[in-house]
PDB file of N, CA and C in Angstrom:
ATOM      1  N   MET A   1       4.991-116.518 185.274  1.00 96.00           N
ATOM      2  CA  MET A   1       3.683-116.996 185.636  1.00 96.00           C
ATOM      3  C   MET A   1       2.923-115.857 186.303  1.00 96.00           C
ATOM      4  N   TYR A   2       1.621-115.881 186.165  1.00 97.00           N
ATOM      5  CA  TYR A   2       0.798-114.852 186.776  1.00 97.00           C
ATOM      6  C   TYR A   2      -0.503-115.451 187.295  1.00 97.00           C
ATOM      7  N   ARG A   3      -1.113-114.712 188.228  1.00 98.00           N
ATOM      8  CA  ARG A   3      -2.451-115.042 188.709  1.00 98.00           C
ATOM      9  C   ARG A   3      -3.216-113.738 188.837  1.00 98.00           C
ATOM     10  N   VAL A   4      -4.481-113.793 188.462  1.00 98.00           N
ATOM     11  CA  VAL A   4      -5.333-112.611 188.436  1.00 98.00           C
ATOM     12  C   VAL A   4      -6.476-112.808 189.435  1.00 98.00           C
ATOM     13  N   PHE A   5      -6.772-111.752 190.175  1.00 98.00           N
ATOM     14  CA  PHE A   5      -7.846-111.787 191.156  1.00 98.00           C
ATOM     15  C   PHE A   5      -8.690-110.523 191.025  1.00 98.00           C
ATOM     16  N   THR A   6      -9.923-110.598 191.513  1.00 97.00           N
ATOM     17  CA  THR A   6     -10.767-109.412 191.625  1.00 97.00           C
ATOM     18  C   THR A   6     -11.015-109.148 193.104  1.00 97.00           C
ATOM     19  N   TYR A   7     -11.379-107.905 193.377  1.00 97.00           N
ATOM     20  CA  TYR A   7     -11.749-107.531 194.743  1.00 97.00           C
ATOM     21  C   TYR A   7     -12.671-106.323 194.678  1.00 97.00           C
ATOM     22  N   LYS A   8     -13.394-106.117 195.768  1.00 96.00           N
ATOM     23  CA  LYS A   8     -14.314-104.990 195.859  1.00 96.00           C
ATOM     24  C   LYS A   8     -13.532-103.726 196.180  1.00 96.00           C
ATOM     25  N   GLY A   9     -14.016-102.616 195.690  1.00 91.00           N
ATOM     26  CA  GLY A   9     -13.375-101.337 195.985  1.00 91.00           C
ATOM     27  C   GLY A   9     -13.283-101.066 197.476  1.00 91.00           C
ATOM     28  N   SER A  10     -14.248-101.581 198.229  1.00 95.00           N
ATOM     29  CA  SER A  10     -14.233-101.386 199.684  1.00 95.00           C
ATOM     30  C   SER A  10     -13.084-102.139 200.351  1.00 95.00           C
ATOM     31  N   ASP A  11     -12.439-103.061 199.620  1.00 97.00           N
ATOM     32  CA  ASP A  11     -11.301-103.811 200.151  1.00 97.00           C
ATOM     33  C   ASP A  11      -9.951-103.194 199.776  1.00 97.00           C
ATOM     34  N   GLU A  12      -9.977-101.975 199.279  1.00 95.00           N
ATOM     35  CA  GLU A  12      -8.743-101.324 198.833  1.00 95.00           C
ATOM     36  C   GLU A  12      -7.698-101.244 199.951  1.00 95.00           C
ATOM     37  N   ALA A  13      -8.129-100.968 201.182  1.00 96.00           N
ATOM     38  CA  ALA A  13      -7.182-100.887 202.302  1.00 96.00           C
ATOM     39  C   ALA A  13      -6.536-102.246 202.567  1.00 96.00           C
ATOM     40  N   LYS A  14      -7.317-103.324 202.416  1.00 97.00           N
ATOM     41  CA  LYS A  14      -6.765-104.670 202.587  1.00 97.00           C
ATOM     42  C   LYS A  14      -5.723-104.961 201.515  1.00 97.00           C
ATOM     43  N   VAL A  15      -6.004-104.529 200.296  1.00 97.00           N
ATOM     44  CA  VAL A  15      -5.066-104.740 199.194  1.00 97.00           C
ATOM     45  C   VAL A  15      -3.796-103.937 199.434  1.00 97.00           C
ATOM     46  N   ASP A  16      -3.939-102.700 199.881  1.00 97.00           N
ATOM     47  CA  ASP A  16      -2.761-101.880 200.179  1.00 97.00           C
ATOM     48  C   ASP A  16      -1.891-102.557 201.236  1.00 97.00           C
ATOM     49  N   LYS A  17      -2.519-103.090 202.271  1.00 97.00           N
ATOM     50  CA  LYS A  17      -1.776-103.785 203.322  1.00 97.00           C
ATOM     51  C   LYS A  17      -1.104-105.038 202.754  1.00 97.00           C
ATOM     52  N   LEU A  18      -1.829-105.778 201.919  1.00 97.00           N
ATOM     53  CA  LEU A  18      -1.295-106.994 201.314  1.00 97.00           C
ATOM     54  C   LEU A  18      -0.046-106.699 200.489  1.00 97.00           C
ATOM     55  N   ILE A  19      -0.112-105.692 199.634  1.00 96.00           N
ATOM     56  CA  ILE A  19       1.023-105.441 198.745  1.00 96.00           C
ATOM     57  C   ILE A  19       2.176-104.725 199.459  1.00 96.00           C
ATOM     58  N   SER A  20       1.938-104.262 200.679  1.00 97.00           N
ATOM     59  CA  SER A  20       3.045-103.688 201.450  1.00 97.00           C
ATOM     60  C   SER A  20       3.842-104.776 202.177  1.00 97.00           C
ATOM     61  N   ASP A  21       3.333-105.998 202.187  1.00 97.00           N
ATOM     62  CA  ASP A  21       4.023-107.128 202.813  1.00 97.00           C
ATOM     63  C   ASP A  21       5.324-107.401 202.050  1.00 97.00           C
ATOM     64  N   ASP A  22       6.421-107.559 202.777  1.00 97.00           N
ATOM     65  CA  ASP A  22       7.724-107.794 202.153  1.00 97.00           C
ATOM     66  C   ASP A  22       7.711-108.994 201.212  1.00 97.00           C
ATOM     67  N   ARG A  23       6.971-110.023 201.571  1.00 97.00           N
ATOM     68  CA  ARG A  23       6.920-111.222 200.717  1.00 97.00           C
ATOM     69  C   ARG A  23       6.258-110.904 199.387  1.00 97.00           C
ATOM     70  N   VAL A  24       5.187-110.123 199.425  1.00 97.00           N
ATOM     71  CA  VAL A  24       4.465-109.766 198.195  1.00 97.00           C
ATOM     72  C   VAL A  24       5.304-108.823 197.345  1.00 97.00           C
ATOM     73  N   GLN A  25       6.142-108.028 197.974  1.00 96.00           N
ATOM     74  CA  GLN A  25       6.965-107.087 197.229  1.00 96.00           C
ATOM     75  C   GLN A  25       8.025-107.781 196.381  1.00 96.00           C
ATOM     76  N   THR A  26       8.197-109.092 196.557  1.00 96.00           N
ATOM     77  CA  THR A  26       9.108-109.837 195.687  1.00 96.00           C
ATOM     78  C   THR A  26       8.442-110.167 194.352  1.00 96.00           C
ATOM     79  N   LEU A  27       7.136-109.888 194.262  1.00 97.00           N
ATOM     80  CA  LEU A  27       6.374-110.148 193.031  1.00 97.00           C
ATOM     81  C   LEU A  27       6.135-108.837 192.293  1.00 97.00           C
ATOM     82  N   SER A  28       5.780-108.961 191.035  1.00 96.00           N
ATOM     83  CA  SER A  28       5.298-107.816 190.277  1.00 96.00           C
ATOM     84  C   SER A  28       3.794-107.745 190.528  1.00 96.00           C
ATOM     85  N   VAL A  29       3.292-106.576 190.936  1.00 97.00           N
ATOM     86  CA  VAL A  29       1.885-106.410 191.267  1.00 97.00           C
ATOM     87  C   VAL A  29       1.330-105.236 190.478  1.00 97.00           C
ATOM     88  N   SER A  30       0.189-105.445 189.822  1.00 96.00           N
ATOM     89  CA  SER A  30      -0.475-104.376 189.080  1.00 96.00           C
ATOM     90  C   SER A  30      -1.959-104.408 189.406  1.00 96.00           C
ATOM     91  N   ARG A  31      -2.576-103.219 189.387  1.00 95.00           N
ATOM     92  CA  ARG A  31      -4.013-103.119 189.647  1.00 95.00           C
ATOM     93  C   ARG A  31      -4.675-102.261 188.581  1.00 95.00           C
ATOM     94  N   ILE A  32      -5.892-102.652 188.221  1.00 94.00           N
ATOM     95  CA  ILE A  32      -6.703-101.840 187.306  1.00 94.00           C
ATOM     96  C   ILE A  32      -8.164-101.954 187.719  1.00 94.00           C
ATOM     97  N   ASP A  33      -8.975-101.083 187.167  1.00 93.00           N
ATOM     98  CA  ASP A  33     -10.420-101.166 187.365  1.00 93.00           C
ATOM     99  C   ASP A  33     -10.960-102.207 186.392  1.00 93.00           C
ATOM    100  N   GLY A  34     -11.778-103.099 186.874  1.00 92.00           N
ATOM    101  CA  GLY A  34     -12.308-104.173 186.038  1.00 92.00           C
ATOM    102  C   GLY A  34     -13.270-103.721 184.957  1.00 92.00           C
ATOM    103  N   LYS A  35     -13.830-102.521 185.086  1.00 92.00           N
ATOM    104  CA  LYS A  35     -14.798-102.033 184.095  1.00 92.00           C
ATOM    105  C   LYS A  35     -14.231-102.029 182.685  1.00 92.00           C
ATOM    106  N   SER A  36     -12.927-101.814 182.578  1.00 85.00           N
ATOM    107  CA  SER A  36     -12.303-101.709 181.262  1.00 85.00           C
ATOM    108  C   SER A  36     -12.375-103.027 180.481  1.00 85.00           C
ATOM    109  N   ILE A  37     -12.613-104.134 181.179  1.00 88.00           N
ATOM    110  CA  ILE A  37     -12.752-105.424 180.488  1.00 88.00           C
ATOM    111  C   ILE A  37     -13.997-106.178 180.963  1.00 88.00           C
ATOM    112  N   ASP A  38     -15.018-105.421 181.364  1.00 88.00           N
ATOM    113  CA  ASP A  38     -16.319-105.972 181.765  1.00 88.00           C
ATOM    114  C   ASP A  38     -16.244-106.960 182.929  1.00 88.00           C
ATOM    115  N   ILE A  39     -15.431-106.639 183.916  1.00 90.00           N
ATOM    116  CA  ILE A  39     -15.368-107.421 185.150  1.00 90.00           C
ATOM    117  C   ILE A  39     -15.757-106.484 186.288  1.00 90.00           C
ATOM    118  N   ASP A  40     -16.678-106.935 187.130  1.00 89.00           N
ATOM    119  CA  ASP A  40     -17.092-106.123 188.275  1.00 89.00           C
ATOM    120  C   ASP A  40     -15.959-106.033 189.289  1.00 89.00           C
ATOM    121  N   GLY A  41     -15.798-104.866 189.859  1.00 94.00           N
ATOM    122  CA  GLY A  41     -14.790-104.666 190.887  1.00 94.00           C
ATOM    123  C   GLY A  41     -13.460-104.245 190.307  1.00 94.00           C
ATOM    124  N   LYS A  42     -12.438-104.466 191.102  1.00 97.00           N
ATOM    125  CA  LYS A  42     -11.080-104.109 190.697  1.00 97.00           C
ATOM    126  C   LYS A  42     -10.281-105.381 190.481  1.00 97.00           C
ATOM    127  N   ILE A  43      -9.222-105.256 189.713  1.00 97.00           N
ATOM    128  CA  ILE A  43      -8.397-106.406 189.341  1.00 97.00           C
ATOM    129  C   ILE A  43      -6.989-106.203 189.866  1.00 97.00           C
ATOM    130  N   ILE A  44      -6.430-107.274 190.395  1.00 97.00           N
ATOM    131  CA  ILE A  44      -5.032-107.258 190.812  1.00 97.00           C
ATOM    132  C   ILE A  44      -4.323-108.428 190.147  1.00 97.00           C
ATOM    133  N   LEU A  45      -3.158-108.144 189.615  1.00 97.00           N
ATOM    134  CA  LEU A  45      -2.333-109.141 188.929  1.00 97.00           C
ATOM    135  C   LEU A  45      -1.064-109.338 189.739  1.00 97.00           C
ATOM    136  N   PHE A  46      -0.767-110.596 190.056  1.00 98.00           N
ATOM    137  CA  PHE A  46       0.494-110.965 190.697  1.00 98.00           C
ATOM    138  C   PHE A  46       1.295-111.734 189.664  1.00 98.00           C
ATOM    139  N   GLU A  47       2.560-111.366 189.523  1.00 97.00           N
ATOM    140  CA  GLU A  47       3.400-111.999 188.515  1.00 97.00           C
ATOM    141  C   GLU A  47       4.774-112.290 189.117  1.00 97.00           C
ATOM    142  N   GLY A  48       5.313-113.441 188.770  1.00 96.00           N
ATOM    143  CA  GLY A  48       6.633-113.804 189.252  1.00 96.00           C
ATOM    144  C   GLY A  48       7.001-115.197 188.797  1.00 96.00           C
ATOM    145  N   ASN A  49       8.181-115.676 189.225  1.00 96.00           N
ATOM    146  CA  ASN A  49       8.527-117.034 188.825  1.00 96.00           C
ATOM    147  C   ASN A  49       7.579-117.988 189.542  1.00 96.00           C
ATOM    148  N   PRO A  50       7.251-119.115 188.918  1.00 96.00           N
ATOM    149  CA  PRO A  50       6.196-119.997 189.439  1.00 96.00           C
ATOM    150  C   PRO A  50       6.371-120.410 190.899  1.00 96.00           C
ATOM    151  N   GLU A  51       7.577-120.789 191.289  1.00 96.00           N
ATOM    152  CA  GLU A  51       7.795-121.255 192.658  1.00 96.00           C
ATOM    153  C   GLU A  51       7.552-120.148 193.672  1.00 96.00           C
ATOM    154  N   ASN A  52       8.120-118.982 193.425  1.00 97.00           N
ATOM    155  CA  ASN A  52       7.975-117.868 194.354  1.00 97.00           C
ATOM    156  C   ASN A  52       6.537-117.372 194.404  1.00 97.00           C
ATOM    157  N   LEU A  53       5.886-117.269 193.255  1.00 97.00           N
ATOM    158  CA  LEU A  53       4.510-116.788 193.204  1.00 97.00           C
ATOM    159  C   LEU A  53       3.610-117.659 194.064  1.00 97.00           C
ATOM    160  N   GLU A  54       3.668-118.950 193.869  1.00 97.00           N
ATOM    161  CA  GLU A  54       2.808-119.861 194.631  1.00 97.00           C
ATOM    162  C   GLU A  54       3.153-119.838 196.116  1.00 97.00           C
ATOM    163  N   LYS A  55       4.431-119.789 196.429  1.00 97.00           N
ATOM    164  CA  LYS A  55       4.883-119.761 197.825  1.00 97.00           C
ATOM    165  C   LYS A  55       4.347-118.520 198.531  1.00 97.00           C
ATOM    166  N   VAL A  56       4.516-117.372 197.908  1.00 98.00           N
ATOM    167  CA  VAL A  56       4.076-116.115 198.518  1.00 98.00           C
ATOM    168  C   VAL A  56       2.565-116.101 198.695  1.00 98.00           C
ATOM    169  N   LEU A  57       1.818-116.499 197.668  1.00 97.00           N
ATOM    170  CA  LEU A  57       0.361-116.442 197.767  1.00 97.00           C
ATOM    171  C   LEU A  57      -0.195-117.421 198.798  1.00 97.00           C
ATOM    172  N   LYS A  58       0.559-118.454 199.125  1.00 97.00           N
ATOM    173  CA  LYS A  58       0.151-119.376 200.193  1.00 97.00           C
ATOM    174  C   LYS A  58       0.459-118.801 201.575  1.00 97.00           C
ATOM    175  N   GLN A  59       1.427-117.916 201.653  1.00 97.00           N
ATOM    176  CA  GLN A  59       1.869-117.372 202.936  1.00 97.00           C
ATOM    177  C   GLN A  59       1.081-116.147 203.402  1.00 97.00           C
ATOM    178  N   VAL A  60       0.403-115.486 202.493  1.00 97.00           N
ATOM    179  CA  VAL A  60      -0.313-114.251 202.837  1.00 97.00           C
ATOM    180  C   VAL A  60      -1.819-114.467 202.732  1.00 97.00           C
ATOM    181  N   ASP A  61      -2.576-113.559 203.337  1.00 96.00           N
ATOM    182  CA  ASP A  61      -4.036-113.673 203.329  1.00 96.00           C
ATOM    183  C   ASP A  61      -4.613-113.093 202.042  1.00 96.00           C
ATOM    184  N   ILE A  62      -5.046-113.985 201.163  1.00 97.00           N
ATOM    185  CA  ILE A  62      -5.718-113.549 199.937  1.00 97.00           C
ATOM    186  C   ILE A  62      -7.175-114.020 199.936  1.00 97.00           C
ATOM    187  N   GLY A  63      -7.681-114.362 201.121  1.00 97.00           N
ATOM    188  CA  GLY A  63      -9.038-114.881 201.246  1.00 97.00           C
ATOM    189  C   GLY A  63     -10.128-113.928 200.794  1.00 97.00           C
ATOM    190  N   PHE A  64      -9.854-112.645 200.775  1.00 97.00           N
ATOM    191  CA  PHE A  64     -10.849-111.661 200.347  1.00 97.00           C
ATOM    192  C   PHE A  64     -10.810-111.424 198.830  1.00 97.00           C
ATOM    193  N   LEU A  65      -9.863-112.059 198.143  1.00 98.00           N
ATOM    194  CA  LEU A  65      -9.749-111.942 196.689  1.00 98.00           C
ATOM    195  C   LEU A  65     -10.443-113.109 196.008  1.00 98.00           C
ATOM    196  N   ASP A  66     -11.022-112.863 194.844  1.00 97.00           N
ATOM    197  CA  ASP A  66     -11.635-113.918 194.030  1.00 97.00           C
ATOM    198  C   ASP A  66     -10.777-114.124 192.791  1.00 97.00           C
ATOM    199  N   GLU A  67     -10.325-115.348 192.576  1.00 97.00           N
ATOM    200  CA  GLU A  67      -9.446-115.607 191.435  1.00 97.00           C
ATOM    201  C   GLU A  67     -10.229-115.598 190.124  1.00 97.00           C
ATOM    202  N   VAL A  68      -9.602-115.022 189.116  1.00 96.00           N
ATOM    203  CA  VAL A  68     -10.139-114.995 187.752  1.00 96.00           C
ATOM    204  C   VAL A  68      -9.321-116.004 186.960  1.00 96.00           C
ATOM    205  N   LYS A  69      -9.998-116.852 186.206  1.00 96.00           N
ATOM    206  CA  LYS A  69      -9.284-117.890 185.458  1.00 96.00           C
ATOM    207  C   LYS A  69      -9.683-117.863 183.985  1.00 96.00           C
ATOM    208  N   GLY A  70      -8.955-118.607 183.207  1.00 96.00           N
ATOM    209  CA  GLY A  70      -9.284-118.798 181.801  1.00 96.00           C
ATOM    210  C   GLY A  70      -9.138-117.548 180.956  1.00 96.00           C
ATOM    211  N   ASP A  71     -10.065-117.408 180.006  1.00 94.00           N
ATOM    212  CA  ASP A  71     -10.021-116.297 179.057  1.00 94.00           C
ATOM    213  C   ASP A  71     -10.106-114.933 179.743  1.00 94.00           C
ATOM    214  N   ARG A  72     -10.885-114.865 180.807  1.00 94.00           N
ATOM    215  CA  ARG A  72     -11.029-113.583 181.506  1.00 94.00           C
ATOM    216  C   ARG A  72      -9.715-113.177 182.164  1.00 94.00           C
ATOM    217  N   ALA A  73      -8.993-114.139 182.713  1.00 96.00           N
ATOM    218  CA  ALA A  73      -7.678-113.838 183.301  1.00 96.00           C
ATOM    219  C   ALA A  73      -6.716-113.396 182.209  1.00 96.00           C
ATOM    220  N   GLY A  74      -6.764-114.073 181.074  1.00 96.00           N
ATOM    221  CA  GLY A  74      -5.914-113.695 179.949  1.00 96.00           C
ATOM    222  C   GLY A  74      -6.223-112.296 179.450  1.00 96.00           C
ATOM    223  N   ALA A  75      -7.512-111.952 179.392  1.00 94.00           N
ATOM    224  CA  ALA A  75      -7.913-110.615 178.952  1.00 94.00           C
ATOM    225  C   ALA A  75      -7.433-109.552 179.942  1.00 94.00           C
ATOM    226  N   ALA A  76      -7.527-109.855 181.231  1.00 95.00           N
ATOM    227  CA  ALA A  76      -7.052-108.914 182.252  1.00 95.00           C
ATOM    228  C   ALA A  76      -5.545-108.729 182.140  1.00 95.00           C
ATOM    229  N   TYR A  77      -4.822-109.820 181.976  1.00 96.00           N
ATOM    230  CA  TYR A  77      -3.365-109.763 181.838  1.00 96.00           C
ATOM    231  C   TYR A  77      -2.981-108.914 180.620  1.00 96.00           C
ATOM    232  N   LYS A  78      -3.646-109.162 179.503  1.00 95.00           N
ATOM    233  CA  LYS A  78      -3.350-108.419 178.273  1.00 95.00           C
ATOM    234  C   LYS A  78      -3.637-106.925 178.452  1.00 95.00           C
ATOM    235  N   LYS A  79      -4.746-106.586 179.078  1.00 94.00           N
ATOM    236  CA  LYS A  79      -5.105-105.181 179.293  1.00 94.00           C
ATOM    237  C   LYS A  79      -4.060-104.484 180.165  1.00 94.00           C
ATOM    238  N   ILE A  80      -3.655-105.152 181.239  1.00 95.00           N
ATOM    239  CA  ILE A  80      -2.657-104.559 182.129  1.00 95.00           C
ATOM    240  C   ILE A  80      -1.335-104.351 181.396  1.00 95.00           C
ATOM    241  N   LYS A  81      -0.900-105.356 180.648  1.00 93.00           N
ATOM    242  CA  LYS A  81       0.374-105.246 179.925  1.00 93.00           C
ATOM    243  C   LYS A  81       0.293-104.203 178.821  1.00 93.00           C
ATOM    244  N   ASP A  82      -0.838-104.137 178.118  1.00 92.00           N
ATOM    245  CA  ASP A  82      -1.010-103.115 177.085  1.00 92.00           C
ATOM    246  C   ASP A  82      -0.936-101.713 177.697  1.00 92.00           C
ATOM    247  N   ASP A  83      -1.597-101.530 178.843  1.00 89.00           N
ATOM    248  CA  ASP A  83      -1.565-100.231 179.522  1.00 89.00           C
ATOM    249  C   ASP A  83      -0.143 -99.873 179.960  1.00 89.00           C
ATOM    250  N   GLU A  84       0.577-100.863 180.500  1.00 88.00           N
ATOM    251  CA  GLU A  84       1.956-100.617 180.927  1.00 88.00           C
ATOM    252  C   GLU A  84       2.847-100.257 179.744  1.00 88.00           C
ATOM    253  N   ASN A  85       2.680-100.955 178.633  1.00 86.00           N
ATOM    254  CA  ASN A  85       3.486-100.668 177.442  1.00 86.00           C
ATOM    255  C   ASN A  85       3.156 -99.298 176.866  1.00 86.00           C
ATOM    256  N   GLU A  86       1.881 -98.930 176.902  1.00 83.00           N
ATOM    257  CA  GLU A  86       1.474 -97.624 176.405  1.00 83.00           C
ATOM    258  C   GLU A  86       2.071 -96.524 177.284  1.00 83.00           C
ATOM    259  N   ALA A  87       2.033 -96.727 178.588  1.00 77.00           N
ATOM    260  CA  ALA A  87       2.596 -95.743 179.502  1.00 77.00           C
ATOM    261  C   ALA A  87       4.108 -95.635 179.325  1.00 77.00           C
ATOM    262  N   ALA A  88       4.770 -96.765 179.150  1.00 71.00           N
ATOM    263  CA  ALA A  88       6.226 -96.754 178.944  1.00 71.00           C
ATOM    264  C   ALA A  88       6.577 -96.061 177.632  1.00 71.00           C
ATOM    265  N   GLY A  89       5.775 -96.286 176.602  1.00 66.00           N
ATOM    266  CA  GLY A  89       6.002 -95.630 175.315  1.00 66.00           C
ATOM    267  C   GLY A  89       5.825 -94.130 175.405  1.00 66.00           C
ATOM    268  N   GLY A  90       4.869 -93.695 176.219  1.00 61.00           N
ATOM    269  CA  GLY A  90       4.626 -92.282 176.405  1.00 61.00           C
ATOM    270  C   GLY A  90       5.766 -91.577 177.109  1.00 61.00           C
ATOM    271  N   LEU A  91       6.477 -92.286 177.960  1.00 53.00           N
ATOM    272  CA  LEU A  91       7.618 -91.684 178.664  1.00 53.00           C
ATOM    273  C   LEU A  91       8.733 -91.308 177.712  1.00 53.00           C
ATOM    274  N   GLY A  92       8.815 -92.004 176.590  1.00 52.00           N
ATOM    275  CA  GLY A  92       9.848 -91.696 175.636  1.00 52.00           C
ATOM    276  C   GLY A  92       9.779 -90.271 175.133  1.00 52.00           C
ATOM    277  N   PHE A  93       8.575 -89.730 175.032  1.00 51.00           N
ATOM    278  CA  PHE A  93       8.419 -88.369 174.566  1.00 51.00           C
ATOM    279  C   PHE A  93       8.964 -87.359 175.579  1.00 51.00           C
ATOM    280  N   VAL A  94       8.928 -87.707 176.838  1.00 50.00           N
ATOM    281  CA  VAL A  94       9.420 -86.818 177.878  1.00 50.00           C
ATOM    282  C   VAL A  94      10.924 -86.650 177.771  1.00 50.00           C
ATOM    283  N   PHE A  95      11.631 -87.695 177.370  1.00 50.00           N
ATOM    284  CA  PHE A  95      13.083 -87.665 177.349  1.00 50.00           C
ATOM    285  C   PHE A  95      13.693 -87.370 175.987  1.00 50.00           C
ATOM    286  N   GLN A  96      12.884 -87.004 175.024  1.00 51.00           N
ATOM    287  CA  GLN A  96      13.430 -86.701 173.695  1.00 51.00           C
ATOM    288  C   GLN A  96      13.881 -85.263 173.619  1.00 51.00           C
TER     289      GLN A  96
END
């Protein structure tokens, strides 16, 4: 399960503090610039098993984040995963 949020670039320090929290570190967290999929601001993706994801997001301060839902969340998720897969594929050339 995943949840996608946007935030302002000026909140980068808040995001850094958030993802340094031990509870959040139990999740998979990815960030990208929203411009790549026509979303203002920056995007953060939290991913994990449903119970843990919801539990963690209730325990930490995410009040400065705006949740993205529906097709836009799906597009953000796909972009992040495509970028990760492309980067992982590129590493293969380093080890050949």
